[in-house]
Amino acid sequence: MSDERPDAGTSTARRSASREEQITDAFVAIADTLVAGFDVADYMDALATRCRDLLHVDAVGLLLADVYGRPQVAATSSHRAQLLEVFEIQSDTGPCVECLRTGATIAEVDAEGTDPAGTGRWPEFTRLRREHGFGSVYAVPMRLRDDVIGALNLFRTSPTALDPMDLRLARGMADLAAIGLIQERAIHDSRALAAQLQTALNTRIRIEQAKGVLAERLGLEMDDAFEAIRRYARAHHLRLADVTEQILTSTLQAPMPGPPAPGPAEPTP
Amino acid sequence: MDGASLSVMNQTVPAGAVASSDPLAALLEELQFSLNEGPCVDAATWRRPVLEPDVRMLPAGRWPALLAPLGDTPIRAVFAFPLQIGEIRLGVMDLYRKHPGQLSDPELNTALAYADAATNVLLSGRGDDDDVPDLLLDPVRHRAKVHQATGMVMVQAAVTIDEAFSLLVARSYAEDRPLMDVADDVVARRMRFAPVVADPSRGQPDPGGEGRARS
């Protein structure tokens, strides 16, 4: 198992110094996407990225239930995570699918012997997860009133359990994600969550299409194409949906940032 | 529900009803196309469902030209659902009722499921279930790679996104392979699409056409 980042136990002191600040920053950043020009794609993306950084996990995926109650990928922080999410959806097994179905938080942690041989509930998923270098996975439900509308999935290279504080925070983030969807409904004066979710999923499809356009134009890998879109949006204070629209309607040809060079200075506070 | 109709798109503008359940539904479509406003136009433009439980309670500015003639009909509630795959706008499904009121949750879910089915039919270009490609049985919209490949083909062939998708589907038919496999090949850059020669009869400038090397 690779050791990309310090493990939860070893760096508690260093972490806790700026912990409160980090959490505050994350909530402010997420709240920022909630105000003017709210866009559900930006919101989900910001949430996925912030969760990854804040919860000491290596990849994050957000699943939303579609009109049939089937899970669909709404945002992921990396290609590896997306592959696993898509696999779960296609095979209709795995912790995230289970979480969506039961509304319970589901954990699979290698070091705890949850499933050492990989022969447990989802042998195929477990095998793939390990192949992609993840030692543990958590699925936290996104709840809205009595409904489970989605799941927040946390992937870690570490095979150890998530810090209980981090897990509580994860639940808070999942609640925030649900609130974001309510907000979207309020703004557009639609009472229908199902319609809202479908719209959010369609936005996700447009982003995938725009990634393809950009990957072809600039000879980029898909992940790098998304990173370029994200960076351009941030640098120009645009919503992901705006940049996507520009790419797909070809109004944005030349000025797109080249191959993954260091982006323009980030105007973020 | 008292009536329903399906409209198809011409680029980004609704181009006319292909099916209406009754004369009132047909009239609703007719009014919208001639006035270029209404739930169908909004749903296409905003890419989201438009749910208006009572058109007589709407502010006059919402649809300035449409509301008066609409008020002369028994139509009270209108619901419009875009038929789309990301950027690809295929059409709009309009529903109306003669009594005011929101759709219930089950009604809304049913409507969304019908919109899904209509999207699939428009995508496959046929209404029968004879020799239907895998994309109908295995909803295409949930496969990220198909969408990524569509974007890539749009650039390679210098076509619109709708055409790019059609090219992918055509290739899948021609080679008798699942659409997902074709998309895989495009994304992995094992397959390229040559630029499509512009058809002057369409009266549109060739978008892009950067003279890329073909495969």
GROMACS .gro file of C-alpha atoms in nm:
model
  484
    1MET     CA    1   0.000   0.000   0.000
    2SER     CA    2   0.157   0.329  -0.096
    3ASP     CA    3   0.205   0.594   0.167
    4GLU     CA    4   0.107   0.908  -0.015
    5ARG     CA    5   0.013   1.107   0.289
    6PRO     CA    6   0.077   1.091   0.662
    7ASP     CA    7  -0.145   0.848   0.837
    8ALA     CA    8  -0.421   0.965   1.065
    9GLY     CA    9  -0.247   0.862   1.386
   10THR     CA   10   0.100   1.001   1.326
   11SER     CA   11   0.044   1.364   1.255
   12THR     CA   12  -0.243   1.454   1.482
   13ALA     CA   13  -0.057   1.738   1.652
   14ARG     CA   14   0.050   1.907   1.331
   15ARG     CA   15  -0.296   1.869   1.190
   16SER     CA   16  -0.497   1.991   1.485
   17ALA     CA   17  -0.313   2.324   1.488
   18SER     CA   18  -0.484   2.437   1.170
   19ARG     CA   19  -0.779   2.203   1.190
   20GLU     CA   20  -1.038   2.459   1.289
   21GLU     CA   21  -0.912   2.695   1.025
   22GLN     CA   22  -0.935   2.426   0.760
   23ILE     CA   23  -1.289   2.338   0.852
   24THR     CA   24  -1.392   2.701   0.854
   25ASP     CA   25  -1.230   2.755   0.516
   26ALA     CA   26  -1.407   2.456   0.373
   27PHE     CA   27  -1.748   2.564   0.495
   28VAL     CA   28  -1.693   2.920   0.373
   29ALA     CA   29  -1.579   2.795   0.033
   30ILE     CA   30  -1.878   2.566   0.002
   31ALA     CA   31  -2.114   2.839   0.122
   32ASP     CA   32  -1.964   3.068  -0.142
   33THR     CA   33  -2.077   2.837  -0.417
   34LEU     CA   34  -2.423   2.846  -0.262
   35VAL     CA   35  -2.481   3.216  -0.319
   36ALA     CA   36  -2.478   3.418  -0.640
   37GLY     CA   37  -2.498   3.219  -0.960
   38PHE     CA   38  -2.541   2.890  -0.782
   39ASP     CA   39  -2.466   2.592  -0.996
   40VAL     CA   40  -2.509   2.239  -0.880
   41ALA     CA   41  -2.206   2.109  -1.071
   42ASP     CA   42  -1.974   2.362  -0.904
   43TYR     CA   43  -2.128   2.281  -0.573
   44MET     CA   44  -2.075   1.907  -0.604
   45ASP     CA   45  -1.725   1.957  -0.735
   46ALA     CA   46  -1.628   2.196  -0.454
   47LEU     CA   47  -1.774   1.959  -0.202
   48ALA     CA   48  -1.586   1.658  -0.339
   49THR     CA   49  -1.255   1.845  -0.344
   50ARG     CA   50  -1.298   1.994   0.002
   51CYS     CA   51  -1.398   1.661   0.150
   52ARG     CA   52  -1.086   1.503   0.013
   53ASP     CA   53  -0.862   1.767   0.165
   54LEU     CA   54  -1.045   1.804   0.492
   55LEU     CA   55  -1.120   1.444   0.581
   56HIS     CA   56  -0.773   1.307   0.513
   57VAL     CA   57  -0.890   1.079   0.241
   58ASP     CA   58  -0.739   1.027  -0.102
   59ALA     CA   59  -1.040   1.032  -0.327
   60VAL     CA   60  -1.404   1.130  -0.299
   61GLY     CA   61  -1.709   1.039  -0.500
   62LEU     CA   62  -2.061   1.177  -0.482
   63LEU     CA   63  -2.348   0.960  -0.596
   64LEU     CA   64  -2.703   1.082  -0.648
   65ALA     CA   65  -3.009   0.863  -0.690
   66ASP     CA   66  -3.190   0.912  -1.020
   67VAL     CA   67  -3.562   0.898  -1.077
   68TYR     CA   68  -3.556   0.519  -1.055
   69GLY     CA   69  -3.353   0.524  -0.735
   70ARG     CA   70  -3.047   0.404  -0.924
   71PRO     CA   71  -2.717   0.563  -0.822
   72GLN     CA   72  -2.545   0.795  -1.068
   73VAL     CA   73  -2.206   0.962  -1.037
   74ALA     CA   74  -2.249   1.334  -0.963
   75ALA     CA   75  -1.887   1.425  -0.892
   76THR     CA   76  -1.555   1.257  -0.825
   77SER     CA   77  -1.221   1.398  -0.719
   78SER     CA   78  -1.020   1.163  -0.938
   79HIS     CA   79  -1.037   0.922  -1.227
   80ARG     CA   80  -0.955   0.626  -1.001
   81ALA     CA   81  -1.253   0.701  -0.782
   82GLN     CA   82  -1.474   0.744  -1.087
   83LEU     CA   83  -1.378   0.401  -1.215
   84LEU     CA   84  -1.475   0.241  -0.887
   85GLU     CA   85  -1.805   0.430  -0.870
   86VAL     CA   86  -1.892   0.334  -1.224
   87PHE     CA   87  -1.805  -0.026  -1.150
   88GLU     CA   88  -2.035  -0.029  -0.847
   89ILE     CA   89  -2.318   0.120  -1.046
   90GLN     CA   90  -2.280  -0.124  -1.330
   91SER     CA   91  -2.254  -0.429  -1.110
   92ASP     CA   92  -2.511  -0.293  -0.864
   93THR     CA   93  -2.297  -0.400  -0.568
   94GLY     CA   94  -2.055  -0.238  -0.329
   95PRO     CA   95  -2.060  -0.014  -0.024
   96CYS     CA   96  -2.192   0.298  -0.200
   97VAL     CA   97  -2.481   0.115  -0.363
   98GLU     CA   98  -2.554  -0.053  -0.030
   99CYS     CA   99  -2.545   0.282   0.151
  100LEU     CA  100  -2.792   0.429  -0.094
  101ARG     CA  101  -3.022   0.132  -0.053
  102THR     CA  102  -3.016   0.107   0.327
  103GLY     CA  103  -2.933   0.461   0.437
  104ALA     CA  104  -2.662   0.325   0.668
  105THR     CA  105  -2.299   0.433   0.678
  106ILE     CA  106  -2.096   0.148   0.530
  107ALA     CA  107  -1.725   0.092   0.589
  108GLU     CA  108  -1.478  -0.152   0.443
  109VAL     CA  109  -1.141  -0.128   0.614
  110ASP     CA  110  -0.866  -0.375   0.528
  111ALA     CA  111  -0.666  -0.340   0.853
  112GLU     CA  112  -0.971  -0.409   1.064
  113GLY     CA  113  -1.015  -0.742   0.898
  114THR     CA  114  -1.354  -0.635   0.769
  115ASP     CA  115  -1.285  -0.849   0.471
  116PRO     CA  116  -0.925  -0.968   0.466
  117ALA     CA  117  -0.964  -1.229   0.198
  118GLY     CA  118  -1.181  -1.018  -0.025
  119THR     CA  119  -1.442  -1.287  -0.026
  120GLY     CA  120  -1.706  -1.094   0.161
  121ARG     CA  121  -2.010  -0.910   0.042
  122TRP     CA  122  -1.853  -0.757  -0.267
  123PRO     CA  123  -1.548  -0.966  -0.362
  124GLU     CA  124  -1.521  -0.813  -0.707
  125PHE     CA  125  -1.544  -0.457  -0.579
  126THR     CA  126  -1.295  -0.530  -0.301
  127ARG     CA  127  -1.048  -0.675  -0.550
  128LEU     CA  128  -1.079  -0.371  -0.780
  129ARG     CA  129  -1.048  -0.130  -0.490
  130ARG     CA  130  -0.721  -0.291  -0.383
  131GLU     CA  131  -0.595  -0.296  -0.739
  132HIS     CA  132  -0.646   0.079  -0.748
  133GLY     CA  133  -0.448   0.115  -0.429
  134PHE     CA  134  -0.727   0.192  -0.185
  135GLY     CA  135  -0.702   0.024   0.157
  136SER     CA  136  -1.038   0.141   0.286
  137VAL     CA  137  -1.365   0.294   0.173
  138TYR     CA  138  -1.654   0.465   0.353
  139ALA     CA  139  -1.999   0.540   0.221
  140VAL     CA  140  -2.196   0.806   0.411
  141PRO     CA  141  -2.563   0.868   0.323
  142MET     CA  142  -2.689   1.207   0.203
  143ARG     CA  143  -3.027   1.250   0.366
  144LEU     CA  144  -3.311   1.483   0.293
  145ARG     CA  145  -3.597   1.441   0.537
  146ASP     CA  146  -3.679   1.070   0.520
  147ASP     CA  147  -3.516   1.006   0.187
  148VAL     CA  148  -3.164   0.896   0.109
  149ILE     CA  149  -3.090   1.104  -0.200
  150GLY     CA  150  -2.726   1.014  -0.245
  151ALA     CA  151  -2.404   0.892  -0.089
  152LEU     CA  152  -2.070   1.051  -0.011
  153ASN     CA  153  -1.790   0.803  -0.071
  154LEU     CA  154  -1.448   0.834   0.081
  155PHE     CA  155  -1.157   0.630  -0.055
  156ARG     CA  156  -0.827   0.603   0.135
  157THR     CA  157  -0.497   0.446   0.044
  158SER     CA  158  -0.450   0.376   0.414
  159PRO     CA  159  -0.603   0.044   0.524
  160THR     CA  160  -0.687   0.190   0.868
  161ALA     CA  161  -1.015   0.321   1.003
  162LEU     CA  162  -1.110   0.684   0.962
  163ASP     CA  163  -1.064   0.908   1.267
  164PRO     CA  164  -1.406   0.926   1.443
  165MET     CA  165  -1.394   1.306   1.427
  166ASP     CA  166  -1.336   1.289   1.054
  167LEU     CA  167  -1.625   1.050   1.015
  168ARG     CA  168  -1.854   1.290   1.202
  169LEU     CA  169  -1.737   1.571   0.982
  170ALA     CA  170  -1.807   1.353   0.680
  171ARG     CA  171  -2.167   1.323   0.795
  172GLY     CA  172  -2.183   1.701   0.820
  173MET     CA  173  -2.048   1.734   0.468
  174ALA     CA  174  -2.305   1.487   0.340
  175ASP     CA  175  -2.577   1.699   0.502
  176LEU     CA  176  -2.431   2.007   0.335
  177ALA     CA  177  -2.451   1.833   0.001
  178ALA     CA  178  -2.820   1.767   0.055
  179ILE     CA  179  -2.879   2.130   0.158
  180GLY     CA  180  -2.716   2.242  -0.164
  181LEU     CA  181  -2.978   2.056  -0.359
  182ILE     CA  182  -3.257   2.219  -0.159
  183GLN     CA  183  -3.101   2.555  -0.231
  184GLU     CA  184  -3.099   2.483  -0.601
  185ARG     CA  185  -3.466   2.400  -0.579
  186ALA     CA  186  -3.546   2.719  -0.393
  187ILE     CA  187  -3.375   2.936  -0.651
  188HIS     CA  188  -3.551   2.784  -0.946
  189ASP     CA  189  -3.881   2.758  -0.769
  190SER     CA  190  -3.932   2.397  -0.849
  191ARG     CA  191  -4.080   2.177  -0.583
  192ALA     CA  192  -3.958   1.862  -0.738
  193LEU     CA  193  -3.642   1.705  -0.613
  194ALA     CA  194  -3.651   1.428  -0.871
  195ALA     CA  195  -3.649   1.684  -1.151
  196GLN     CA  196  -3.366   1.861  -0.977
  197LEU     CA  197  -3.155   1.552  -0.950
  198GLN     CA  198  -3.211   1.470  -1.314
  199THR     CA  199  -3.098   1.817  -1.412
  200ALA     CA  200  -2.788   1.780  -1.196
  201LEU     CA  201  -2.704   1.453  -1.366
  202ASN     CA  202  -2.748   1.608  -1.708
  203THR     CA  203  -2.505   1.882  -1.610
  204ARG     CA  204  -2.260   1.610  -1.525
  205ILE     CA  205  -2.301   1.461  -1.873
  206ARG     CA  206  -2.230   1.800  -2.032
  207ILE     CA  207  -1.907   1.819  -1.834
  208GLU     CA  208  -1.806   1.476  -1.965
  209GLN     CA  209  -1.878   1.587  -2.321
  210ALA     CA  210  -1.675   1.904  -2.271
  211LYS     CA  211  -1.388   1.698  -2.129
  212GLY     CA  212  -1.388   1.499  -2.452
  213VAL     CA  213  -1.380   1.812  -2.667
  214LEU     CA  214  -1.092   1.955  -2.470
  215ALA     CA  215  -0.901   1.628  -2.452
  216GLU     CA  216  -0.916   1.604  -2.830
  217ARG     CA  217  -0.828   1.968  -2.899
  218LEU     CA  218  -0.535   1.981  -2.663
  219GLY     CA  219  -0.428   1.617  -2.665
  220LEU     CA  220  -0.498   1.578  -2.294
  221GLU     CA  221  -0.594   1.283  -2.079
  222MET     CA  222  -0.949   1.304  -1.942
  223ASP     CA  223  -0.839   1.386  -1.588
  224ASP     CA  224  -0.615   1.666  -1.712
  225ALA     CA  225  -0.894   1.797  -1.931
  226PHE     CA  226  -1.120   1.827  -1.628
  227GLU     CA  227  -0.843   1.990  -1.428
  228ALA     CA  228  -0.799   2.244  -1.709
  229ILE     CA  229  -1.172   2.323  -1.705
  230ARG     CA  230  -1.171   2.359  -1.331
  231ARG     CA  231  -0.864   2.582  -1.331
  232TYR     CA  232  -0.999   2.803  -1.607
  233ALA     CA  233  -1.329   2.842  -1.422
  234ARG     CA  234  -1.152   2.942  -1.103
  235ALA     CA  235  -0.913   3.182  -1.270
  236HIS     CA  236  -1.194   3.359  -1.454
  237HIS     CA  237  -1.456   3.342  -1.180
  238LEU     CA  238  -1.683   3.132  -1.396
  239ARG     CA  239  -1.908   2.844  -1.309
  240LEU     CA  240  -1.813   2.500  -1.439
  241ALA     CA  241  -2.138   2.507  -1.635
  242ASP     CA  242  -2.035   2.833  -1.806
  243VAL     CA  243  -1.697   2.700  -1.911
  244THR     CA  244  -1.863   2.379  -2.025
  245GLU     CA  245  -2.110   2.576  -2.232
  246GLN     CA  246  -1.830   2.778  -2.390
  247ILE     CA  247  -1.634   2.469  -2.477
  248LEU     CA  248  -1.932   2.286  -2.623
  249THR     CA  249  -2.051   2.583  -2.828
  250SER     CA  250  -1.695   2.649  -2.944
  251THR     CA  251  -1.690   3.006  -2.824
  252LEU     CA  252  -1.388   2.909  -2.620
  253GLN     CA  253  -1.120   2.789  -2.859
  254ALA     CA  254  -0.780   2.943  -2.817
  255PRO     CA  255  -0.767   3.090  -2.470
  256MET     CA  256  -0.807   2.759  -2.293
  257PRO     CA  257  -0.498   2.687  -2.086
  258GLY     CA  258  -0.253   2.458  -2.260
  259PRO     CA  259  -0.139   2.120  -2.135
  260PRO     CA  260  -0.124   2.085  -1.759
  261ALA     CA  261   0.113   2.374  -1.705
  262PRO     CA  262   0.090   2.557  -1.374
  263GLY     CA  263  -0.233   2.753  -1.403
  264PRO     CA  264  -0.269   3.127  -1.377
  265ALA     CA  265  -0.228   3.274  -1.032
  266GLU     CA  266  -0.528   3.167  -0.831
  267PRO     CA  267  -0.739   3.459  -0.719
  268THR     CA  268  -0.875   3.261  -0.427
  269PRO     CA  269  -0.863   3.423  -0.087
  270MET     CA  270  -5.303   1.411  -1.720
  271ASP     CA  271  -5.530   1.548  -1.990
  272GLY     CA  272  -5.289   1.566  -2.281
  273ALA     CA  273  -4.933   1.528  -2.396
  274SER     CA  274  -4.716   1.609  -2.695
  275LEU     CA  275  -4.363   1.553  -2.811
  276SER     CA  276  -4.161   1.815  -2.996
  277VAL     CA  277  -3.828   1.775  -3.167
  278MET     CA  278  -3.548   2.028  -3.181
  279ASN     CA  279  -3.376   2.198  -3.467
  280GLN     CA  280  -3.040   2.290  -3.318
  281THR     CA  281  -3.157   2.481  -3.013
  282VAL     CA  282  -3.505   2.582  -3.126
  283PRO     CA  283  -3.809   2.360  -3.096
  284ALA     CA  284  -3.902   2.270  -3.453
  285GLY     CA  285  -4.252   2.139  -3.419
  286ALA     CA  286  -4.463   1.870  -3.264
  287VAL     CA  287  -4.416   1.515  -3.386
  288ALA     CA  288  -4.698   1.375  -3.178
  289SER     CA  289  -4.992   1.516  -2.986
  290SER     CA  290  -5.249   1.325  -2.787
  291ASP     CA  291  -5.542   1.555  -2.868
  292PRO     CA  292  -5.631   1.884  -3.041
  293LEU     CA  293  -5.570   2.088  -2.727
  294ALA     CA  294  -5.218   1.949  -2.691
  295ALA     CA  295  -5.159   2.027  -3.058
  296LEU     CA  296  -5.286   2.382  -3.005
  297LEU     CA  297  -5.053   2.429  -2.709
  298GLU     CA  298  -4.758   2.330  -2.928
  299GLU     CA  299  -4.877   2.544  -3.217
  300LEU     CA  300  -4.905   2.852  -2.997
  301GLN     CA  301  -4.559   2.799  -2.855
  302PHE     CA  302  -4.391   2.761  -3.191
  303SER     CA  303  -4.558   3.059  -3.349
  304LEU     CA  304  -4.493   3.283  -3.048
  305ASN     CA  305  -4.159   3.124  -2.958
  306GLU     CA  306  -4.231   3.124  -2.588
  307GLY     CA  307  -4.382   2.890  -2.334
  308PRO     CA  308  -4.290   2.590  -2.120
  309CYS     CA  309  -4.147   2.393  -2.411
  310VAL     CA  310  -3.916   2.676  -2.515
  311ASP     CA  311  -3.810   2.735  -2.154
  312ALA     CA  312  -3.743   2.369  -2.088
  313ALA     CA  313  -3.525   2.350  -2.398
  314THR     CA  314  -3.340   2.671  -2.316
  315TRP     CA  315  -3.285   2.606  -1.948
  316ARG     CA  316  -3.231   2.234  -1.988
  317ARG     CA  317  -3.455   2.164  -1.693
  318PRO     CA  318  -3.815   2.062  -1.635
  319VAL     CA  319  -4.060   2.351  -1.626
  320LEU     CA  320  -4.348   2.289  -1.389
  321GLU     CA  321  -4.628   2.547  -1.385
  322PRO     CA  322  -4.920   2.431  -1.170
  323ASP     CA  323  -5.147   2.720  -1.271
  324VAL     CA  324  -5.090   2.928  -1.581
  325ARG     CA  325  -5.363   3.175  -1.483
  326MET     CA  326  -5.167   3.273  -1.172
  327LEU     CA  327  -4.849   3.353  -1.361
  328PRO     CA  328  -4.719   3.709  -1.381
  329ALA     CA  329  -4.796   3.854  -1.725
  330GLY     CA  330  -4.425   3.899  -1.794
  331ARG     CA  331  -4.354   3.529  -1.778
  332TRP     CA  332  -4.486   3.456  -2.130
  333PRO     CA  333  -4.611   3.798  -2.252
  334ALA     CA  334  -4.751   3.678  -2.583
  335LEU     CA  335  -4.863   3.330  -2.487
  336LEU     CA  336  -5.060   3.386  -2.169
  337ALA     CA  337  -5.358   3.562  -2.328
  338PRO     CA  338  -5.435   3.299  -2.592
  339LEU     CA  339  -5.357   3.026  -2.338
  340GLY     CA  340  -5.613   3.183  -2.105
  341ASP     CA  341  -5.879   3.125  -2.371
  342THR     CA  342  -5.822   2.749  -2.352
  343PRO     CA  343  -5.918   2.514  -2.068
  344ILE     CA  344  -5.549   2.443  -2.006
  345ARG     CA  345  -5.458   2.524  -1.645
  346ALA     CA  346  -5.136   2.341  -1.561
  347VAL     CA  347  -4.841   2.280  -1.795
  348PHE     CA  348  -4.534   2.065  -1.742
  349ALA     CA  349  -4.245   2.045  -1.987
  350PHE     CA  350  -3.954   1.801  -1.975
  351PRO     CA  351  -3.641   1.839  -2.185
  352LEU     CA  352  -3.529   1.529  -2.373
  353GLN     CA  353  -3.155   1.560  -2.361
  354ILE     CA  354  -2.824   1.384  -2.325
  355GLY     CA  355  -2.598   1.647  -2.178
  356GLU     CA  356  -2.551   1.909  -2.450
  357ILE     CA  357  -2.751   1.709  -2.703
  358ARG     CA  358  -3.104   1.850  -2.713
  359LEU     CA  359  -3.340   1.609  -2.879
  360GLY     CA  360  -3.677   1.758  -2.795
  361VAL     CA  361  -3.929   1.838  -2.526
  362MET     CA  362  -4.219   1.648  -2.379
  363ASP     CA  363  -4.513   1.874  -2.289
  364LEU     CA  364  -4.795   1.769  -2.058
  365TYR     CA  365  -5.105   1.968  -1.966
  366ARG     CA  366  -5.399   1.942  -1.729
  367LYS     CA  367  -5.734   2.117  -1.724
  368HIS     CA  368  -5.723   2.165  -1.350
  369PRO     CA  369  -5.457   2.356  -1.157
  370GLY     CA  370  -5.216   2.187  -0.920
  371GLN     CA  371  -4.865   2.050  -0.891
  372LEU     CA  372  -4.768   1.705  -1.004
  373SER     CA  373  -4.754   1.461  -0.716
  374ASP     CA  374  -4.422   1.289  -0.656
  375PRO     CA  375  -4.534   0.963  -0.818
  376GLU     CA  376  -4.675   1.156  -1.116
  377LEU     CA  377  -4.351   1.344  -1.153
  378ASN     CA  378  -4.148   1.023  -1.139
  379THR     CA  379  -4.371   0.870  -1.402
  380ALA     CA  380  -4.335   1.177  -1.622
  381LEU     CA  381  -3.956   1.167  -1.589
  382ALA     CA  382  -3.955   0.797  -1.675
  383TYR     CA  383  -4.166   0.867  -1.986
  384ALA     CA  384  -3.930   1.146  -2.084
  385ASP     CA  385  -3.646   0.896  -2.049
  386ALA     CA  386  -3.822   0.646  -2.271
  387ALA     CA  387  -3.898   0.916  -2.529
  388THR     CA  388  -3.533   1.020  -2.526
  389ASN     CA  389  -3.428   0.663  -2.599
  390VAL     CA  390  -3.671   0.635  -2.887
  391LEU     CA  391  -3.550   0.962  -3.039
  392LEU     CA  392  -3.191   0.851  -2.991
  393SER     CA  393  -3.235   0.523  -3.164
  394GLY     CA  394  -3.438   0.688  -3.438
  395ARG     CA  395  -3.699   0.416  -3.437
  396GLY     CA  396  -4.005   0.326  -3.241
  397ASP     CA  397  -4.009  -0.048  -3.280
  398ASP     CA  398  -3.804  -0.285  -3.073
  399ASP     CA  399  -3.664  -0.470  -3.369
  400ASP     CA  400  -3.286  -0.493  -3.368
  401VAL     CA  401  -3.251  -0.219  -3.110
  402PRO     CA  402  -2.889  -0.151  -3.022
  403ASP     CA  403  -2.757  -0.201  -2.672
  404LEU     CA  404  -2.793   0.165  -2.597
  405LEU     CA  405  -3.163   0.121  -2.545
  406LEU     CA  406  -3.132  -0.171  -2.312
  407ASP     CA  407  -2.844  -0.019  -2.126
  408PRO     CA  408  -2.914   0.351  -2.087
  409VAL     CA  409  -2.639   0.540  -2.259
  410ARG     CA  410  -2.661   0.846  -2.044
  411HIS     CA  411  -2.485   0.688  -1.751
  412ARG     CA  412  -2.166   0.603  -1.929
  413ALA     CA  413  -1.909   0.877  -1.892
  414LYS     CA  414  -1.693   0.738  -2.171
  415VAL     CA  415  -1.971   0.763  -2.428
  416HIS     CA  416  -2.003   1.133  -2.349
  417GLN     CA  417  -1.629   1.188  -2.353
  418ALA     CA  418  -1.605   1.008  -2.686
  419THR     CA  419  -1.891   1.221  -2.824
  420GLY     CA  420  -1.694   1.534  -2.735
  421MET     CA  421  -1.381   1.398  -2.901
  422VAL     CA  422  -1.563   1.298  -3.220
  423MET     CA  423  -1.721   1.644  -3.235
  424VAL     CA  424  -1.370   1.788  -3.276
  425GLN     CA  425  -1.229   1.511  -3.496
  426ALA     CA  426  -1.513   1.516  -3.746
  427ALA     CA  427  -1.583   1.890  -3.707
  428VAL     CA  428  -1.954   1.835  -3.658
  429THR     CA  429  -2.218   1.936  -3.405
  430ILE     CA  430  -2.251   1.732  -3.090
  431ASP     CA  431  -2.572   1.567  -3.212
  432GLU     CA  432  -2.397   1.459  -3.529
  433ALA     CA  433  -2.096   1.338  -3.333
  434PHE     CA  434  -2.322   1.115  -3.130
  435SER     CA  435  -2.491   0.986  -3.447
  436LEU     CA  436  -2.151   0.904  -3.595
  437LEU     CA  437  -2.066   0.698  -3.289
  438VAL     CA  438  -2.397   0.513  -3.303
  439ALA     CA  439  -2.357   0.457  -3.678
  440ARG     CA  440  -2.011   0.311  -3.626
  441SER     CA  441  -2.146   0.086  -3.354
  442TYR     CA  442  -2.415  -0.038  -3.597
  443ALA     CA  443  -2.173  -0.076  -3.886
  444GLU     CA  444  -1.925  -0.279  -3.687
  445ASP     CA  445  -2.193  -0.457  -3.489
  446ARG     CA  446  -2.022  -0.373  -3.162
  447PRO     CA  447  -2.164  -0.224  -2.844
  448LEU     CA  448  -2.155   0.155  -2.836
  449MET     CA  449  -1.953   0.135  -2.516
  450ASP     CA  450  -1.673  -0.053  -2.697
  451VAL     CA  451  -1.659   0.205  -2.975
  452ALA     CA  452  -1.647   0.482  -2.713
  453ASP     CA  453  -1.367   0.298  -2.535
  454ASP     CA  454  -1.163   0.289  -2.856
  455VAL     CA  455  -1.216   0.660  -2.920
  456VAL     CA  456  -1.121   0.764  -2.568
  457ALA     CA  457  -0.815   0.534  -2.576
  458ARG     CA  458  -0.728   0.695  -2.912
  459ARG     CA  459  -0.737   0.365  -3.095
  460MET     CA  460  -1.005   0.500  -3.329
  461ARG     CA  461  -1.046   0.836  -3.501
  462PHE     CA  462  -1.320   0.987  -3.712
  463ALA     CA  463  -1.227   1.168  -4.030
  464PRO     CA  464  -1.362   1.522  -4.083
  465VAL     CA  465  -1.708   1.516  -4.234
  466VAL     CA  466  -1.729   1.717  -4.555
  467ALA     CA  467  -1.959   2.012  -4.502
  468ASP     CA  468  -2.294   1.984  -4.671
  469PRO     CA  469  -2.361   2.314  -4.846
  470SER     CA  470  -2.734   2.247  -4.847
  471ARG     CA  471  -2.738   2.300  -4.475
  472GLY     CA  472  -2.629   2.657  -4.527
  473GLN     CA  473  -2.402   2.643  -4.226
  474PRO     CA  474  -2.035   2.724  -4.211
  475ASP     CA  475  -1.823   2.424  -4.130
  476PRO     CA  476  -1.750   2.463  -3.760
  477GLY     CA  477  -1.382   2.422  -3.692
  478GLY     CA  478  -1.241   2.216  -3.977
  479GLU     CA  479  -0.888   2.281  -3.866
  480GLY     CA  480  -0.738   2.045  -4.119
  481ARG     CA  481  -0.625   1.793  -3.865
  482ALA     CA  482  -0.434   1.491  -3.980
  483ARG     CA  483  -0.672   1.208  -4.033
  484SER     CA  484  -0.599   0.861  -3.911
   0.00000   0.00000   0.00000
